[in-house]
Coordinates of C-alpha atoms and ligand atoms in Angstrom, one line a residue:
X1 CA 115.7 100.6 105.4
X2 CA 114.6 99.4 101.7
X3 CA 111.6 97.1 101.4
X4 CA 111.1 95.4 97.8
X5 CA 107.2 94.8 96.6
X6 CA 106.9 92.0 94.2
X7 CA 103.6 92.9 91.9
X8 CA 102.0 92.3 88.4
X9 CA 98.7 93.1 87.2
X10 CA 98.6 89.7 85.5
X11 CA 98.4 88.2 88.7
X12 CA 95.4 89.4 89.0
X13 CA 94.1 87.9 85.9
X14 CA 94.5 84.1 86.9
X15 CA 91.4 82.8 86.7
X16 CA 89.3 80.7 89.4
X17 CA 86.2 80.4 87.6
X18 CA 82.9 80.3 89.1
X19 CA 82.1 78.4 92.6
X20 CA 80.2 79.2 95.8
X21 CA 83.2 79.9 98.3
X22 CA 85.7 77.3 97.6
X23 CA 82.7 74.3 96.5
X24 CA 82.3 74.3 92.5
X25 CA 79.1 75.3 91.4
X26 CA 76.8 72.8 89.7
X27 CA 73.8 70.9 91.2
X28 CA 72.4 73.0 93.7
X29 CA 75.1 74.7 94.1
X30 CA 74.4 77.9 91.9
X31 CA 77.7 79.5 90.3
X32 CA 78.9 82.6 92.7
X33 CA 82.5 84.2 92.6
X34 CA 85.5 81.5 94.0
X35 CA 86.8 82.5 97.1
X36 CA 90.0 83.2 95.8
X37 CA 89.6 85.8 93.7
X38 CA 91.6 89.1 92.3
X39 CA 89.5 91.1 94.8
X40 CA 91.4 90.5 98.1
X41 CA 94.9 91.5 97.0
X42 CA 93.8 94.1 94.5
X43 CA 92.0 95.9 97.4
X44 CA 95.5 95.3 99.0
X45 CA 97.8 96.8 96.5
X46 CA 94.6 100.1 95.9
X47 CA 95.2 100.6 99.5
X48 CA 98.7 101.1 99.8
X49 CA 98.4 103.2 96.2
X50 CA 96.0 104.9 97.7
X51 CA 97.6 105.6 100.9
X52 CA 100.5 106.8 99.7
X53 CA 103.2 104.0 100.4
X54 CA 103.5 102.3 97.2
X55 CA 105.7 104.4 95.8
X56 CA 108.3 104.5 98.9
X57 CA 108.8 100.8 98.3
X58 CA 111.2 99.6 95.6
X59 CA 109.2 97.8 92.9
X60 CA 110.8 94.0 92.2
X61 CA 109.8 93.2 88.7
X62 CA 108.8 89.4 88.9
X63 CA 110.1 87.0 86.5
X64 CA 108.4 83.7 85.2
X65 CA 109.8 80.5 87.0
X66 CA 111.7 78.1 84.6
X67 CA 110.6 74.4 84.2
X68 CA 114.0 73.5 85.6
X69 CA 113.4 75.4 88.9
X70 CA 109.1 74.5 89.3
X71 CA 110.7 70.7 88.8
X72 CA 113.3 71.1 91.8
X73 CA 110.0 70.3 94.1
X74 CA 107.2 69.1 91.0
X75 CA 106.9 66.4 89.2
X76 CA 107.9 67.1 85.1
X77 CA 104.5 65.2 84.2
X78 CA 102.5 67.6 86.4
X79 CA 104.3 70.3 85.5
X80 CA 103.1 69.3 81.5
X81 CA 100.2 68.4 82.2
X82 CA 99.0 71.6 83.9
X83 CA 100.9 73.4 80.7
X84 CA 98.4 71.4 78.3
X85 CA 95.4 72.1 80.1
X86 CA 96.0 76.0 80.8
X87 CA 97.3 75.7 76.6
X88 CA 93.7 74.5 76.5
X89 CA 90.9 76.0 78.1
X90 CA 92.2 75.6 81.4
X91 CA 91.0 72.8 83.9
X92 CA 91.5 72.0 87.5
X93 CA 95.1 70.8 88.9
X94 CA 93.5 68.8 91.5
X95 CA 91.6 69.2 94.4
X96 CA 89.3 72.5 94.5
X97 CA 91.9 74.3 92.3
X98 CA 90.2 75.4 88.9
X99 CA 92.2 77.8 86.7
X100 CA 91.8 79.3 83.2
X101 CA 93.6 79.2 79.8
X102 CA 97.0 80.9 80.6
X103 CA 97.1 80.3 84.5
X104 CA 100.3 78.2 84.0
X105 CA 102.3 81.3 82.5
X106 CA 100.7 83.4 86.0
X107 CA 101.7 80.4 88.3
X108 CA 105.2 80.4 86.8
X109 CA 105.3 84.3 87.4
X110 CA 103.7 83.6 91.0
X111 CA 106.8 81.5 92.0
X112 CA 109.2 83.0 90.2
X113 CA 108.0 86.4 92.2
X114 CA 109.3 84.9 94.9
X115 CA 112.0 83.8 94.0
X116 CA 113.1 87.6 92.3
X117 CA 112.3 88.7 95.9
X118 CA 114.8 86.5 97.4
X119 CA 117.4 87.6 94.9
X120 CA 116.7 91.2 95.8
X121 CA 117.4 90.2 99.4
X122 CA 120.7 88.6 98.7
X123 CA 122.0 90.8 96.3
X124 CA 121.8 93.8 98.7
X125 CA 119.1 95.3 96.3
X126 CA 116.4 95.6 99.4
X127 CA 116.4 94.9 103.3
X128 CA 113.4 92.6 102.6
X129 CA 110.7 92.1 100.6
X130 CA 106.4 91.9 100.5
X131 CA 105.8 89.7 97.1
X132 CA 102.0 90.5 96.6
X133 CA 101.7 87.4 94.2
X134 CA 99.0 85.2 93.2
X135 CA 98.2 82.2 92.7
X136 CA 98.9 80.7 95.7
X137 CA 101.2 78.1 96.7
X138 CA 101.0 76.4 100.2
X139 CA 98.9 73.4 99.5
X140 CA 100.5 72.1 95.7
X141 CA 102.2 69.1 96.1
X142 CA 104.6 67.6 93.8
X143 CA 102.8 66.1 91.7
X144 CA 99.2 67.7 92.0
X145 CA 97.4 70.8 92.9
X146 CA 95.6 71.4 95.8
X147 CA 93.6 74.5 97.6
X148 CA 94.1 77.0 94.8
X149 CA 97.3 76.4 95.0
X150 CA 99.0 75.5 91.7
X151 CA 102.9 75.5 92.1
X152 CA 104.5 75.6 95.3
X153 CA 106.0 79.2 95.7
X154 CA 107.7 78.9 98.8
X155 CA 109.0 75.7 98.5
X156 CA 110.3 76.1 95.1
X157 CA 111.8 79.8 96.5
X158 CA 113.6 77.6 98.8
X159 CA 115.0 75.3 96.3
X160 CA 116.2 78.1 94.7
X161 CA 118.3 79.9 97.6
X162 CA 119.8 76.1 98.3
X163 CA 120.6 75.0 95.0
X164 CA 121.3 78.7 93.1
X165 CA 122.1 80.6 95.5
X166 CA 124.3 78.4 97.9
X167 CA 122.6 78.6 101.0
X168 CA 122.9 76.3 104.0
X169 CA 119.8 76.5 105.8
X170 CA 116.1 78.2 104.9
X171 CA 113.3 78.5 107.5
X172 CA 109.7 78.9 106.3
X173 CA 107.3 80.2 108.3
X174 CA 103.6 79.4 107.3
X175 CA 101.1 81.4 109.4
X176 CA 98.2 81.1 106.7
X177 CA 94.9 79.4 108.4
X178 CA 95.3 76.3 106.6
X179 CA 97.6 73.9 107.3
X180 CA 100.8 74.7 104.8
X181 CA 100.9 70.9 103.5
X182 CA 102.5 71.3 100.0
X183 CA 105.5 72.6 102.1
X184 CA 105.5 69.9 104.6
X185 CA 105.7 67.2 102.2
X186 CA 108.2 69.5 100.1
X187 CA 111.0 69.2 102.5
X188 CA 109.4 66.3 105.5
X189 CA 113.3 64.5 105.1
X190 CA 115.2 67.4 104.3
X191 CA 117.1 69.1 107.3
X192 CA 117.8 72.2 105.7
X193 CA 115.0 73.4 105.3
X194 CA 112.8 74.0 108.5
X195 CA 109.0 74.2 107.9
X196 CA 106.7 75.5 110.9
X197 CA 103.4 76.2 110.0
X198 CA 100.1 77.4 112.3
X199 CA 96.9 76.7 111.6
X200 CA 93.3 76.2 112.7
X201 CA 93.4 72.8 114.3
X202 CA 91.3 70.7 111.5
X203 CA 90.6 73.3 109.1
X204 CA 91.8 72.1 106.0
X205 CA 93.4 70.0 104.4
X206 CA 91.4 67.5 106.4
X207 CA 93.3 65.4 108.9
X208 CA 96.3 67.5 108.0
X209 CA 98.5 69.1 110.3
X210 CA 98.9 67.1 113.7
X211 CA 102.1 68.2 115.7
X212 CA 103.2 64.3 115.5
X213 CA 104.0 65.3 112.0
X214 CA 107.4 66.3 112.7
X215 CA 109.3 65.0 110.1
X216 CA 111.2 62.0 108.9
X217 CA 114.8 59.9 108.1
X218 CA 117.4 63.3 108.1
X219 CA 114.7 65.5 108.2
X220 CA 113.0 64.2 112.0
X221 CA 112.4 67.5 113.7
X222 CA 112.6 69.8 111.2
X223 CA 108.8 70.1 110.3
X224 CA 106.9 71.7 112.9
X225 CA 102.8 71.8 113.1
X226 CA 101.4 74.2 115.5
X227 CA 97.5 73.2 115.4
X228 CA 95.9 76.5 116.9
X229 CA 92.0 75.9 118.7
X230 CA 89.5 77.9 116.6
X231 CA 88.4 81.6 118.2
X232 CA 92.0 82.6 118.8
X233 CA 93.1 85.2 117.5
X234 CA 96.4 87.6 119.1
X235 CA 96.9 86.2 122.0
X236 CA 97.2 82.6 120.7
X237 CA 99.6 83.5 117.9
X238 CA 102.0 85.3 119.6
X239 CA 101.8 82.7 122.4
X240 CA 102.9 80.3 119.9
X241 CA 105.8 82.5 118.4
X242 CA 107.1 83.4 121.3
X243 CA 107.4 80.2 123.3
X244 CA 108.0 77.8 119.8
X245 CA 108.1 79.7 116.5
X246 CA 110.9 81.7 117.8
X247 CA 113.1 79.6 119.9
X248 CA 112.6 76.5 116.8
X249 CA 114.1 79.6 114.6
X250 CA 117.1 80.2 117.0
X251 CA 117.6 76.5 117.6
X252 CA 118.0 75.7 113.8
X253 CA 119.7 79.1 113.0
X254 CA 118.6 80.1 109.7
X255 CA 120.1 81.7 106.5
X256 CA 117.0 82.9 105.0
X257 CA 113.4 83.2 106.7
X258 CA 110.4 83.5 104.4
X259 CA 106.6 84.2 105.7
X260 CA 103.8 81.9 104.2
X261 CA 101.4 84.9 104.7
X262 CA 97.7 84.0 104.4
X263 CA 95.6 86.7 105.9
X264 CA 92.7 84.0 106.1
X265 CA 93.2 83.8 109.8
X266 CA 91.7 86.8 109.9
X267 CA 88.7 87.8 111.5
X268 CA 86.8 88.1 108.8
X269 CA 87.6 85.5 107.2
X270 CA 84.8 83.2 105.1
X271 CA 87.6 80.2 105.2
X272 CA 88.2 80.3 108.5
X273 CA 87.3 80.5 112.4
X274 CA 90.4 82.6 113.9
X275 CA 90.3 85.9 115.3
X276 CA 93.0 87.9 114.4
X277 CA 93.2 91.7 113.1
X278 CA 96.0 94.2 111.7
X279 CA 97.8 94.8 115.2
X280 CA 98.4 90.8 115.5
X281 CA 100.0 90.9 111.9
X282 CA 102.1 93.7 112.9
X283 CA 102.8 92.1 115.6
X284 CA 104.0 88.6 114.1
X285 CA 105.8 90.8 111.5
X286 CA 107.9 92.3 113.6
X287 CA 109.2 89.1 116.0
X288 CA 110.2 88.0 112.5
X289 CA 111.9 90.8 111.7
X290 CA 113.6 90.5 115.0
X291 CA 114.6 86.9 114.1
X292 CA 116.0 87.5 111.2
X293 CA 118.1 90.4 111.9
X294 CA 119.5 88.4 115.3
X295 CA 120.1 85.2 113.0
X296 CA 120.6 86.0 109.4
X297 CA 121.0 89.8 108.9
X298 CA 117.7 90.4 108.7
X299 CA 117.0 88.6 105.3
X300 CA 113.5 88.2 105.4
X301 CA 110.8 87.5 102.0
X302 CA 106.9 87.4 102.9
X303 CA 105.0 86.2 100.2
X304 CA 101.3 86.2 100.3
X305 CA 99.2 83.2 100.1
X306 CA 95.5 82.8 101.6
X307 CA 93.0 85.4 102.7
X308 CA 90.0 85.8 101.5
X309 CA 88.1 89.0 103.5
X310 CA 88.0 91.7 100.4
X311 CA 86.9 93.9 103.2
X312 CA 89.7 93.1 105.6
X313 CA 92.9 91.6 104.0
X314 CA 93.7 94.8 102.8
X315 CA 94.3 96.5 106.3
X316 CA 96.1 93.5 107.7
X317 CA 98.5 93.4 104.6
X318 CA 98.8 97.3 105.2
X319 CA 100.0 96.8 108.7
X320 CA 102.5 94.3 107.9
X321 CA 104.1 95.9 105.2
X322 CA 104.4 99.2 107.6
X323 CA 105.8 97.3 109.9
X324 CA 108.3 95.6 107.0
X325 CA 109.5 99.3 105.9
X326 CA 109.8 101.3 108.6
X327 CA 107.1 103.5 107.2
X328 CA 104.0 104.7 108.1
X329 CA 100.6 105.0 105.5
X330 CA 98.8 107.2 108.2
X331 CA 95.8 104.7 107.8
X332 CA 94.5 103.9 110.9
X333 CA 92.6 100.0 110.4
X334 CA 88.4 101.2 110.8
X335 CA 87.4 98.0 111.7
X336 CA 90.1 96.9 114.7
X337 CA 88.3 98.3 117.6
X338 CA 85.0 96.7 116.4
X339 CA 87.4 93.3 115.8
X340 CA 89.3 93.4 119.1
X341 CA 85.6 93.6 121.1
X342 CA 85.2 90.2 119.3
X343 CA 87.6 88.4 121.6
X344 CA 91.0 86.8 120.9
X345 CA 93.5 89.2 122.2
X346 CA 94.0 87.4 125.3
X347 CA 96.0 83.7 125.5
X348 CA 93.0 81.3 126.5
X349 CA 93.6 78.4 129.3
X350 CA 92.7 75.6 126.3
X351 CA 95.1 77.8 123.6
X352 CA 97.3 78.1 126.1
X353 CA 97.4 73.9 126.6
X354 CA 97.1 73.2 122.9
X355 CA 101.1 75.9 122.3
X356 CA 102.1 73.8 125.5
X357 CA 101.6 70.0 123.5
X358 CA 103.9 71.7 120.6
X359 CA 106.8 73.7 123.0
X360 CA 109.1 70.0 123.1
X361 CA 109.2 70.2 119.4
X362 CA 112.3 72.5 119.6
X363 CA 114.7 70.8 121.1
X364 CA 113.8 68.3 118.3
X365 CA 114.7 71.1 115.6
X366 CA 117.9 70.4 114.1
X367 CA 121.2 72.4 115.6
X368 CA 123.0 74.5 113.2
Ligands
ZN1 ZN1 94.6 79.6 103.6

């Protein structure tokens, strides 16, 4: 088994500016490093250097994203205007999402990683593929930026398997700890492209997220919101794979699966209130490896999004590209034993209720 790793040092020089977590600095707010930072997947990709494991994956060169393609999902005049600001001195796309003078180039090469990894996939290149890209994408939506989140990655990946690359039907699966918005409202009438996301019931965006939001006109049932209680960890996420992520992913019957991967629901997290560690990752990893080699010969991208633990994102993006390859680093995660004792392995009655509210939604999902 091949597995692809899409990186480029210039993702890591896309530039958030100065905030205190994700609030801009200014008033009383003094300035402090923005949440999302290089740090987090730097610390990834030294780990698996350092480890030994880079090298046993085959590198993906990314490529930038052309106009044409970032416009199958944006909006030309966003597309501009984020162009002329970033041609500028940089400027903020829309909510919370501040970049510097040459971000647009980055966030072109961000989406366009993506999409190189799919190609790899198709073309027989790789098995699968870990794009360890930057900027994020989840949260843009067509016509504005949102959550750090400039162009939508994913969403635009997706485009480009259905209108390049000929394929019928694209599952994205969005277990970041925010709710995976930009890639709702990307395909919410569009039945060929399922999007499930989980996420911290109420996190963010605000009022975002509800399981009615299931999709609408041709696309009714083919967007799925899994609102998770906060505190859960393990035992709440595979709960939730296993009884609707899974079973929505049989029901619709995929050509192409591809992982929204924020590590923020990690347990420690700063952006979030969840609970999980490396063994959960590995865990969700591998029921969607198992999906995809049951329902579309195992073509399966994970592209990173949120996560914003310097200390910890690095061992839970370890584990799952492990458990993507086949191989094993020999790094045993330090901190799980002290994370597990934290709680959140075990399904909880009230987690357990809030996976039960969302288990009709497959039999909404449309049949291949
Ligand atoms: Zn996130």
């Amino acid at each position: 088994m091949t597995t692809g790793l899409v990186w480029h040092e210039r993702y890591m020089w896309h530039d958030t500016r100065h905030a205190a977590a994700a609030f801009p600095s200014g008033g009383w707010i003094e300035p402090d490093t923005h949440a999302e930072n290089p740090l987090t997947k730097r610390r990834l990709k030294n780990l698996m250097d350092a480890s030994g494991i880079t090298p046993q994956l085959q590198s993906i060169e990314p490529r930038m994203a052309t106009v044409e393609e970032i416009c199958r999902f944006h909006e030309r005049s966003y597309v501009d205007h984020i162009k002329a600001l970033s041609d500028d001195n940089g400027g903020d796309a829309g909510g919370l999402t501040p970049f510097g003078p040459g971000s647009y180039e980055i966030a072109l090469l961000s989406a366009g990683g993506v999409m190189a990894a799919c190609d790899a996939v198709l073309d027989g290149e790789v098995d699968n593929v870990y794009a360890l890209c930057r900027p994020p994408g989840h949260h843009a939506l067509a016509g504005e930026g949102m959550g750090f989140c400039l162009f939508g990655n994913v969403a635009v990946a997706a485009h480009h398997l259905r209108a390049a690359r000929g394929l019928g039907r694209v599952a994205i699966v969005d277990w970041d700890v925010h709710h995976g918005n930009g890639t709702q409202a990307a395909f919410y009438d569009d039945p060929s492209v399922l999007t499930i996301s989980l996420h911290q019931d109420g996190c963010f965006p605000l009022f975002s997220g509800a399981v009615e939001d299931n999709g609408e006109g041709a696309g009714a049932g083919a967007n799925i919101n899994i609102p998770l209680p906060r505190g859960g960890g393990r035992g709440s996420y595979v709960a939730a794979f296993e009884r609707v992520v899974v079973p929505a992913l049989e029901r619709f019957a995929p050509d192409f699966i591809i992982v929204a991967n924020g590590l923020d629901a990690g347990a420690m997290d700063p952006l979030g209130r969840m609970q999980m560690h490396s063994d959960g990752y590995r865990e969700l990893t591998k029921l969607m490896m198992g999906a995809a080699d049951r329902l579309c010969e195992g073509r399966l991208v994970i592209e990173h999004e949120g996560g914003y633990s310097s200390a910890y994102v690095p061992f839970c993006g370890l584990a799952i590209v492990e458990q993507l390859s086949g191989l094993s680093s020999g790094v045993e995660d330090p901190m799980l034993e002290f994370l597990r004792a934290q709680g959140g392995d075990e399904l909880a009655p009230h987690e357990d209720a809030a996976i039960a509210r969302c288990e009709p939604l497959v039999e909404k999902v449309p049949a291949a």
